[in-house]
Structures are given as C-alpha cells and as structure tokens.
PDB file of C-alpha atoms in Angstrom:
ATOM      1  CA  UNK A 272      20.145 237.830  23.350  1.00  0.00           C
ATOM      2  CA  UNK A 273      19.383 237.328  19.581  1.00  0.00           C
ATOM      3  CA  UNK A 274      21.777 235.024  17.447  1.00  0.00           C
ATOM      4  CA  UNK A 275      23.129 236.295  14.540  1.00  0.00           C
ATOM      5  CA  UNK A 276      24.399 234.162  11.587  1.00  0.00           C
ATOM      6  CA  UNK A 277      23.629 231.285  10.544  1.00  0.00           C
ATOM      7  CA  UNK A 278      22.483 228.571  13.025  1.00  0.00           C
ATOM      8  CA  UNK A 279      23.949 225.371  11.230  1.00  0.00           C
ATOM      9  CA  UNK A 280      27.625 227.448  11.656  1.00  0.00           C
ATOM     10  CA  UNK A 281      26.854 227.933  14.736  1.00  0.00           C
ATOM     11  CA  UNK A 282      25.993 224.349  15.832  1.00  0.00           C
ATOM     12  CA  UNK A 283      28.521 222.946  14.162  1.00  0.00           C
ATOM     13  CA  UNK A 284      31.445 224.946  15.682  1.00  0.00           C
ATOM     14  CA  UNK A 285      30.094 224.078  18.950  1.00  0.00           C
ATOM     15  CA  UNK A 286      30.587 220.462  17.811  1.00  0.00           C
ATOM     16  CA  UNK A 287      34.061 220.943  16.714  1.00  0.00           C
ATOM     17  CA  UNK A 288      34.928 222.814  20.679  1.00  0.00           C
ATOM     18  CA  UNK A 289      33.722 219.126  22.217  1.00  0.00           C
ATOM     19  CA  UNK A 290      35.528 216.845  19.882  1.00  0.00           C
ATOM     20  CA  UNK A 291      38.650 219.082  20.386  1.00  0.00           C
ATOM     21  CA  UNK A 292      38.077 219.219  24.289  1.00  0.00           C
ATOM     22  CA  UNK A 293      37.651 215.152  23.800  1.00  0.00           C
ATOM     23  CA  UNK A 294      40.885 214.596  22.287  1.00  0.00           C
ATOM     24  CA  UNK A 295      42.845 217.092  24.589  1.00  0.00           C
ATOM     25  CA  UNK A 296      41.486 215.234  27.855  1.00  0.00           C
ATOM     26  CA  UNK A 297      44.085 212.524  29.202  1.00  0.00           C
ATOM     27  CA  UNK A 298      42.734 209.200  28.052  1.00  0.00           C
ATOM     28  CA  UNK A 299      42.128 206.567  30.900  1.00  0.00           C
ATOM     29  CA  UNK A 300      45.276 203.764  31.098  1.00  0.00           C
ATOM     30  CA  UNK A 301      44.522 200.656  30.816  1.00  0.00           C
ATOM     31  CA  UNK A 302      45.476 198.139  33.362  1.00  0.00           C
ATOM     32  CA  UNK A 303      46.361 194.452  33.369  1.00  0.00           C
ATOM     33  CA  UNK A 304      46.811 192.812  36.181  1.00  0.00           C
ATOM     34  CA  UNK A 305      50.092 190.744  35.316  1.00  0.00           C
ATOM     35  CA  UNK A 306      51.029 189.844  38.982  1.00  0.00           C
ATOM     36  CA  UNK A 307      52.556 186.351  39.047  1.00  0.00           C
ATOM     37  CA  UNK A 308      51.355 185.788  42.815  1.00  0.00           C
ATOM     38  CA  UNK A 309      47.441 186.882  43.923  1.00  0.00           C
ATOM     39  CA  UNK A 310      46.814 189.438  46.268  1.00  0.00           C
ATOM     40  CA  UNK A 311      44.145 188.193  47.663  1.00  0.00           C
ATOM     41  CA  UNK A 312      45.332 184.288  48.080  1.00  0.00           C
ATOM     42  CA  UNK A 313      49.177 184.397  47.583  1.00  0.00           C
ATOM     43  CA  UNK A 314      49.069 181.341  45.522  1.00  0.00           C
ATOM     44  CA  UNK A 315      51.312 181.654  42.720  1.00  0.00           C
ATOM     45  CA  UNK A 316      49.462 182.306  39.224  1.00  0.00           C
ATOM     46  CA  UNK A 317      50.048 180.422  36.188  1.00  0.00           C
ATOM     47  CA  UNK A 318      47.961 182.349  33.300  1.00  0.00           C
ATOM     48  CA  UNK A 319      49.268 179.272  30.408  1.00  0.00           C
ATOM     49  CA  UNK A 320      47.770 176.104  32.598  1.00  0.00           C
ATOM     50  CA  UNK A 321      44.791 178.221  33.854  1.00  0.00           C
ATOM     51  CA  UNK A 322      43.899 178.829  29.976  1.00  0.00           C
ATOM     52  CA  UNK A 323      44.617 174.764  29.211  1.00  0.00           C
ATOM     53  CA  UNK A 324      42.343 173.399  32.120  1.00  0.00           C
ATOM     54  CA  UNK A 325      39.455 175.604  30.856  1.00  0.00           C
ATOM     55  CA  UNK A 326      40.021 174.290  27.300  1.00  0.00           C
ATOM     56  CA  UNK A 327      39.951 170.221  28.465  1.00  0.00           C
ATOM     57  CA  UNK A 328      36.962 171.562  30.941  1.00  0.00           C
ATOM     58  CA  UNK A 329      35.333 172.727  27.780  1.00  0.00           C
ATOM     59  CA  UNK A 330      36.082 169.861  25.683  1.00  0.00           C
ATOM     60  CA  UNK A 331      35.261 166.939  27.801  1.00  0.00           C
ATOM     61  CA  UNK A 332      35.484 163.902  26.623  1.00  0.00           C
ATOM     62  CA  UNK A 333      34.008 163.713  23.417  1.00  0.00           C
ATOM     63  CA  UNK A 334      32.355 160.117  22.841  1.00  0.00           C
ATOM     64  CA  UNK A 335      30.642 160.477  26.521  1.00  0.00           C
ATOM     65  CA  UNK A 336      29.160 164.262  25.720  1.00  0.00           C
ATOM     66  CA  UNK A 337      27.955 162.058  22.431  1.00  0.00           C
ATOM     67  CA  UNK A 338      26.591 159.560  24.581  1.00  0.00           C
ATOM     68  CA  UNK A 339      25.040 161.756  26.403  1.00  0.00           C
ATOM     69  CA  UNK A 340      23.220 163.626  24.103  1.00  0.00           C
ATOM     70  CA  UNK A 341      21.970 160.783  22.056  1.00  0.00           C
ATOM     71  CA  UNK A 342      20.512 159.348  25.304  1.00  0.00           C
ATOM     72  CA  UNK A 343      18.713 162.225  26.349  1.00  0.00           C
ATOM     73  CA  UNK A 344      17.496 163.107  23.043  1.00  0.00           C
ATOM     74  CA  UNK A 345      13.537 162.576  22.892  1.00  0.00           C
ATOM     75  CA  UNK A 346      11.843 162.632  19.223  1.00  0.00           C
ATOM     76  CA  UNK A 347       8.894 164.880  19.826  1.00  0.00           C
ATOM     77  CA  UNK A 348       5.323 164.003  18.895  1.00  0.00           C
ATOM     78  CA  UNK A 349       3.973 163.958  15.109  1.00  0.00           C
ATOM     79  CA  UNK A 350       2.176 166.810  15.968  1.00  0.00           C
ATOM     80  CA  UNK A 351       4.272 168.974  17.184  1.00  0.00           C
ATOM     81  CA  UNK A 352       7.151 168.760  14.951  1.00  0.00           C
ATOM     82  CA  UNK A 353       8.027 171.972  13.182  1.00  0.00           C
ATOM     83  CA  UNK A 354       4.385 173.233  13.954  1.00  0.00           C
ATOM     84  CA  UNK A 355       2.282 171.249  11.712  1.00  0.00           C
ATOM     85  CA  UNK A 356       4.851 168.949  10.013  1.00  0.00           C
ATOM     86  CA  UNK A 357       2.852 165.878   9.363  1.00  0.00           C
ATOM     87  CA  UNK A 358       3.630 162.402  10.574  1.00  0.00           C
ATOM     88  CA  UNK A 359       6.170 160.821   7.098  1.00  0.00           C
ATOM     89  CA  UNK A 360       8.601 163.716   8.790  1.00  0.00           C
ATOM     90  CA  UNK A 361       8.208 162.951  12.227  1.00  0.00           C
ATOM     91  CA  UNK A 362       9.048 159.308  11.167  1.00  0.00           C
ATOM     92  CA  UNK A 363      11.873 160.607   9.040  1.00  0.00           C
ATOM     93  CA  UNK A 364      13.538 162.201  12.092  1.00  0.00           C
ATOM     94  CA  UNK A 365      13.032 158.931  13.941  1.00  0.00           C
ATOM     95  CA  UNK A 366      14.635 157.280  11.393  1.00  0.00           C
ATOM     96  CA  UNK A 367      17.528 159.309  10.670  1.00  0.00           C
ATOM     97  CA  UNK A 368      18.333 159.404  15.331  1.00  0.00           C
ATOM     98  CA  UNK A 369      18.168 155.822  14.992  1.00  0.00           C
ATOM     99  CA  UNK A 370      20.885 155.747  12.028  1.00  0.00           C
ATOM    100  CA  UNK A 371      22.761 158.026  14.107  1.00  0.00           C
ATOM    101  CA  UNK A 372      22.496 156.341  17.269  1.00  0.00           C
ATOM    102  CA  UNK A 373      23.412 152.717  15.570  1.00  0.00           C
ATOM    103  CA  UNK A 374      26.540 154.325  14.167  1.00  0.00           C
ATOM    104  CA  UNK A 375      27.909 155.711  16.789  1.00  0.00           C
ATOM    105  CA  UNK A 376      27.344 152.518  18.611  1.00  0.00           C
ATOM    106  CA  UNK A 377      29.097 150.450  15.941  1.00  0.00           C
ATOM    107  CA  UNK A 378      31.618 153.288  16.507  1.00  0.00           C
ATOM    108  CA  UNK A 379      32.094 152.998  20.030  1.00  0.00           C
ATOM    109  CA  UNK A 380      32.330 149.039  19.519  1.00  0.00           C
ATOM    110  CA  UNK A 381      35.187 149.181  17.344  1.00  0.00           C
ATOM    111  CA  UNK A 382      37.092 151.796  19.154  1.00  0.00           C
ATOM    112  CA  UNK A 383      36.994 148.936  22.548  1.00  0.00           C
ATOM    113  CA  UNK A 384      38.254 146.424  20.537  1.00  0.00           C
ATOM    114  CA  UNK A 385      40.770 148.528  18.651  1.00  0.00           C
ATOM    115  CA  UNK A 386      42.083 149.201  22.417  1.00  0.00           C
ATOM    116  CA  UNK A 387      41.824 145.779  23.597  1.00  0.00           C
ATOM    117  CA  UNK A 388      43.603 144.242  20.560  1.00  0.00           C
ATOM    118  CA  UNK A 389      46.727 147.028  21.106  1.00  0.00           C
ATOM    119  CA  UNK A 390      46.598 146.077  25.277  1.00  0.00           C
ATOM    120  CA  UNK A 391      46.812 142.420  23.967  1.00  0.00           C
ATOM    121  CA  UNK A 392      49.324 143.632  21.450  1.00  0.00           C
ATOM    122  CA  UNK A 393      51.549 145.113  24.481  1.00  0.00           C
ATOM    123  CA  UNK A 394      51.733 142.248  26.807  1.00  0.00           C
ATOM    124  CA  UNK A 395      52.629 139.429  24.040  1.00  0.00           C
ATOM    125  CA  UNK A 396      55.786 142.169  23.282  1.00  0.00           C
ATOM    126  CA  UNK A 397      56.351 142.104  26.747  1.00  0.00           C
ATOM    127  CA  UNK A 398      56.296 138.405  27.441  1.00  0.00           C
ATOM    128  CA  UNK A 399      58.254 137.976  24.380  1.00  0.00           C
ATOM    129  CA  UNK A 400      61.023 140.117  25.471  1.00  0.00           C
ATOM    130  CA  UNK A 401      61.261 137.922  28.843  1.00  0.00           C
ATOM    131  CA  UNK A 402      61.455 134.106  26.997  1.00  0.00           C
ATOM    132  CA  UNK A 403      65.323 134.757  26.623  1.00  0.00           C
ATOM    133  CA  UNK A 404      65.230 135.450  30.581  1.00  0.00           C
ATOM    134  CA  UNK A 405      62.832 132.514  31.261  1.00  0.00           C
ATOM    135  CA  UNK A 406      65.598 130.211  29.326  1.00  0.00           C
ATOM    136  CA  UNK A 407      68.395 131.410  31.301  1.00  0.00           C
ATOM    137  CA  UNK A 408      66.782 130.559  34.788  1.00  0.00           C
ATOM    138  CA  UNK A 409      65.639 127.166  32.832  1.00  0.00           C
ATOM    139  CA  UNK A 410      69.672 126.813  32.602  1.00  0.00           C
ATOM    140  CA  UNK A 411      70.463 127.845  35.816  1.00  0.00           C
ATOM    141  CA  UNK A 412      67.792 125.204  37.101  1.00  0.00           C
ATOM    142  CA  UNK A 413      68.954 122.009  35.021  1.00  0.00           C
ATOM    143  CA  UNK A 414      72.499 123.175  36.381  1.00  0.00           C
ATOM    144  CA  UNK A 415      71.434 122.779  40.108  1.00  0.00           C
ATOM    145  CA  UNK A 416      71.924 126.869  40.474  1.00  0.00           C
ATOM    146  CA  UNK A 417      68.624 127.502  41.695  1.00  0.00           C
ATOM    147  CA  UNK A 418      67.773 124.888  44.150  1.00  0.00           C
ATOM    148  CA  UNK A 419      67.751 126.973  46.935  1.00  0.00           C
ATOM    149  CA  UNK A 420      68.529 130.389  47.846  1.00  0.00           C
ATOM    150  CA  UNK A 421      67.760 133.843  46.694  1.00  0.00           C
ATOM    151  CA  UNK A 422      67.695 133.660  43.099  1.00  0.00           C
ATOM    152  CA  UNK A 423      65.508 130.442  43.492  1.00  0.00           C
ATOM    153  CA  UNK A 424      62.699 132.217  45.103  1.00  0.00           C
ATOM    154  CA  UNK A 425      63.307 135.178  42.495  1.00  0.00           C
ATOM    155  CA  UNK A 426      62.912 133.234  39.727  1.00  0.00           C
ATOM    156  CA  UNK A 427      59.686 131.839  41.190  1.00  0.00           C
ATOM    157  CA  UNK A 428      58.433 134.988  41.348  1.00  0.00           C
ATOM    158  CA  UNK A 429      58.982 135.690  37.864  1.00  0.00           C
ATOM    159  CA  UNK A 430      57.501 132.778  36.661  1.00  0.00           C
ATOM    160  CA  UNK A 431      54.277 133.642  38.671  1.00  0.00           C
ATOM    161  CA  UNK A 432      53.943 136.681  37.625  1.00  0.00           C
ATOM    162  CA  UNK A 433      53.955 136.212  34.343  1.00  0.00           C
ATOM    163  CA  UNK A 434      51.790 133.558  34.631  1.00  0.00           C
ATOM    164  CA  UNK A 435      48.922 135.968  35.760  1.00  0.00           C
ATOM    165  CA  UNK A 436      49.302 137.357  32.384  1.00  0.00           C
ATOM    166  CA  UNK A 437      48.725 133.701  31.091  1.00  0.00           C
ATOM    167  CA  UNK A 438      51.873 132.553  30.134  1.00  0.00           C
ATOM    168  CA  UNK A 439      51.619 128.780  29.567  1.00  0.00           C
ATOM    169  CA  UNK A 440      54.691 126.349  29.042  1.00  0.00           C
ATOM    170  CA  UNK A 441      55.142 123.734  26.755  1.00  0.00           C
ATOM    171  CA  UNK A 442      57.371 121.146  28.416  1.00  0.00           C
ATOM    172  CA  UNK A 443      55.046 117.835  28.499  1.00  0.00           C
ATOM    173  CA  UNK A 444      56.763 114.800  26.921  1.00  0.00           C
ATOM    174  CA  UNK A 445      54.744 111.911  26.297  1.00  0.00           C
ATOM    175  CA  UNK A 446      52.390 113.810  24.373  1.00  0.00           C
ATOM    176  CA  UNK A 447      51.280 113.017  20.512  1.00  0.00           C
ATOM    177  CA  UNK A 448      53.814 114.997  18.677  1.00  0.00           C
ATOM    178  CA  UNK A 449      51.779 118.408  17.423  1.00  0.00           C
ATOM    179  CA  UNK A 450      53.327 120.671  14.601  1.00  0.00           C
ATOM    180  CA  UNK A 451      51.558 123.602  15.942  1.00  0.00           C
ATOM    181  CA  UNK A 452      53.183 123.732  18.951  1.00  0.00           C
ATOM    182  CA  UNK A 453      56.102 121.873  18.774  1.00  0.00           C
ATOM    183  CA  UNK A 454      59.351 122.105  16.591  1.00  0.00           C
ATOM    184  CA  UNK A 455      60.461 118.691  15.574  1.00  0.00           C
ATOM    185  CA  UNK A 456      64.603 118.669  15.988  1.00  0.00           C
ATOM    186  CA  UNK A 457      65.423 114.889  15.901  1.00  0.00           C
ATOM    187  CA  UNK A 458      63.683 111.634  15.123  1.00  0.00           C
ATOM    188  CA  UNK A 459      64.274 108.463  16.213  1.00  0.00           C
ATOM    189  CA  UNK A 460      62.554 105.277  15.926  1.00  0.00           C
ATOM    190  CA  UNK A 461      60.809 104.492  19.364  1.00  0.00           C
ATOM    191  CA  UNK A 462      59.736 100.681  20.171  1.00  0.00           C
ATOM    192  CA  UNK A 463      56.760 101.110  21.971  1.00  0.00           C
ATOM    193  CA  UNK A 464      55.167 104.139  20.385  1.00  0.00           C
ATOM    194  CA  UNK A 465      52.512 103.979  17.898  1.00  0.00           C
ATOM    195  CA  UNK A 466      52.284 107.701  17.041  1.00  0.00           C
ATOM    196  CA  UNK A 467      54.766 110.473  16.676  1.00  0.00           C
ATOM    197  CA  UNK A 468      55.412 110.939  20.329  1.00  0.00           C
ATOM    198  CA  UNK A 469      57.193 113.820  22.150  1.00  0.00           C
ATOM    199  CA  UNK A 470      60.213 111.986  23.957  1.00  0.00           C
ATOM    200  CA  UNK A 471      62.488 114.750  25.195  1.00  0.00           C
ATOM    201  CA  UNK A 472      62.085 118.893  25.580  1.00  0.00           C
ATOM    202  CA  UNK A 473      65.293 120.549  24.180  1.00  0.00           C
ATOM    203  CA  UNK A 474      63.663 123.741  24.765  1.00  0.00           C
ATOM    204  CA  UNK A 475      60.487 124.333  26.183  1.00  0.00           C
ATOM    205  CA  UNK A 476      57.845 126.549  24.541  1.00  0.00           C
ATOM    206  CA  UNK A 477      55.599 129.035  25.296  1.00  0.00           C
ATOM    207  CA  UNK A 478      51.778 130.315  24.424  1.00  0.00           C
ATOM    208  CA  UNK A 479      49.034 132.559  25.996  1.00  0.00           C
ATOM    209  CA  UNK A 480      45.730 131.714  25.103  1.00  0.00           C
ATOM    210  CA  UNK A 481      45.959 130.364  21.709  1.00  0.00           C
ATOM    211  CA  UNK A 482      48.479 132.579  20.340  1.00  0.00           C
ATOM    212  CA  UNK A 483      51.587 130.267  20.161  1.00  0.00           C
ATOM    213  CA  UNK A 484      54.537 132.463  20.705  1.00  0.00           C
ATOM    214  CA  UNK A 485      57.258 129.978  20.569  1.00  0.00           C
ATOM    215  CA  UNK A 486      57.258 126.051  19.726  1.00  0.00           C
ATOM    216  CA  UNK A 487      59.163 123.754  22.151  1.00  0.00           C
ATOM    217  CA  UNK A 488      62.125 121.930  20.426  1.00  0.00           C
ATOM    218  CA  UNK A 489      61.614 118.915  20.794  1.00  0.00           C
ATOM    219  CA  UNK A 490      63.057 115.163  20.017  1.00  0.00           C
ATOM    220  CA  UNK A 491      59.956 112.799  18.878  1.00  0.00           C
ATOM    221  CA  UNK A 492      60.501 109.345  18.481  1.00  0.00           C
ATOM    222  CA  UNK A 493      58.551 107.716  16.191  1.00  0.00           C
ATOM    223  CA  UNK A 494      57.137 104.198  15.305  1.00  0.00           C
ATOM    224  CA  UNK A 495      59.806 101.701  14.557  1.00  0.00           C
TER     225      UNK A 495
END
C-alpha cells in the first residue's frame, strides 16, 4: 500500500510510539542483597570489616612491596631501551635505580634504628619505674624480712628477671671511688687508702649497658 506524506513525519512519529512505550513499561527493581547472615553458608556477614581486610590486603606492607620491586627490577640492555635509545641513557637509568635503591636502603636503616632506640627507650622507663621497688626489698633484706619464705623467693624472682633485661647493680665497696657512677655523700679520712675509695653503699645503684640510670650513694674515705 503506497505511503502518503512525508516520510521523515512518518519515521519520526514511529520513534516517538517506542520512546513512549519505553517509558510506560515497568522499570526492572533493583536488588541488594542486604542479608546480615548468607544463605548459602549461614555465617553471619559483616559488609564494614569485609571492605577493611580488602583495603590492608591491597595495601600490604609498604617498605616490603618496595623491596620487592627494587629487587626484581632488571635495567634492560643499551639496546633495547626505548627502541633505539643509545647507551648515555641506558646508563642514566642505571644510575638514577641505583640512587633509588641506596635511598631507600639508607631509609630502611634508619627506620630499624629509630625502632630499636624507642624499644631501648621503653625498657630503661620500665626498669626505672621498678628501682623504688628494688629499694624496698633492699630494706626488707637488711631488716632480716626476706630470709626465708615467700616473699624471699619473690623478690628473687624479680631481681632475675630484670636482670635478663640487663639490669646491673652498683653495690661493690672497695672500689676506686668513680664520679660517674657513684654519688659521693660523706668523706672521711681512711688510714690505709691511697685513693678515693668506696667504703660503704648507702644506696646501691643501678645501670644497663652503659647508660647509668642511678649512682650508688656512697661514703668514700679518703687518704688521711
């Protein structure tokens, strides 16, 4: 049957009948699945830690990927860098993968010792909060308290303990009289010494490694 009219009317009122039967038809709901407990399992979901482990999985640890990729990073051959680059730029990226890699070393050097000088940091707090404790069960012990019994073999264990952390005492007497380590209370005049000589401990001190952290009070007698 012949058309009549004009064709481009007639095409585009056809056009117009499927945008209007678009719009009329239902559109599709969408569905999210917001059960707090799986189907399939029947494991409890938990959407927020889900999202967080896939974030640290993604992360990683950051000086190790570094690591990593420095390590496995191969500088290719003059030839064959940037398809004819000659052999000053192949050099060049040597050199600059070499700058990088010393960095990052120097880097990862100063971050161990960073940590090492805070975990040093730590324990001397520690053992410095206990030398109040340590000269109470000194006390007790001078007193005859802790000659036997209970608290004697607790006390012991402290002292051990904090030994393995190296916690060194400074109780000797008949040693030269040292300012760095002891703290000079009285002087007397001693008959048969020839140097300042440590005579009595009023106090003892303490020190791990070289780090002094208290002096020993002490009474020094010295040549008459």
């Amino acid at each position: 049957m012949p058309h009549h009219g004009n064709e481009e009317e007639h095409g585009s009122s056809e056009s117009r009948r499927d945008a209007e039967q678009q719009e009329n038809e239902p559109q599709k709901p969408i569905i999210h699945d917001n059960r707090k407990v799986d189907p399939k399992t029947g494991q409890a979901r938990h959407p927020d830690q889900e999202r967080a482990a896939a974030g640290d999985s993604d992360s990683g640890d950051a000086l190790s990927q570094a690591e990593d990729i420095l390590n496995s990073v191969e500088v290719p051959a003059a030839e064959s860098v940037a398809q004819g680059a000659g052999a000053a730029e192949a050099e060049e990226l040597r050199n600059d993968l070499r700058r990088l890699q010393a960095e990052y070393v120097n880097y990862r050097k100063r971050v161990e010792r960073d940590r090492a000088v805070a975990g040093e940091m730590a324990v001397i707090g520690v053992l410095n909060s206990l030398l109040p404790v340590l000269d109470d069960v000194d006390a007790a012990r001078q007193h005859g308290d802790l000659t036997d019994g209970p608290f004697a073999a607790i006390a012991a264990k402290l002292e051990n303990a904090l030994k393995t952390y190296g916690l060194v005492r400074i109780d000797e007497t008949g040693v030269e009289f040292d300012p760095t380590i002891h703290e000079a209370l009285i002087q007397q005049p001693g008959p048969d010494v020839e140097i300042d000589t440590v005579s009595q401990v009023l106090r003892s001190g303490y020190k791990t490694g070289d780090r002094v952290l208290r002096a020993a009070q002490v009474i020094v007698a010295v040549p008459a």
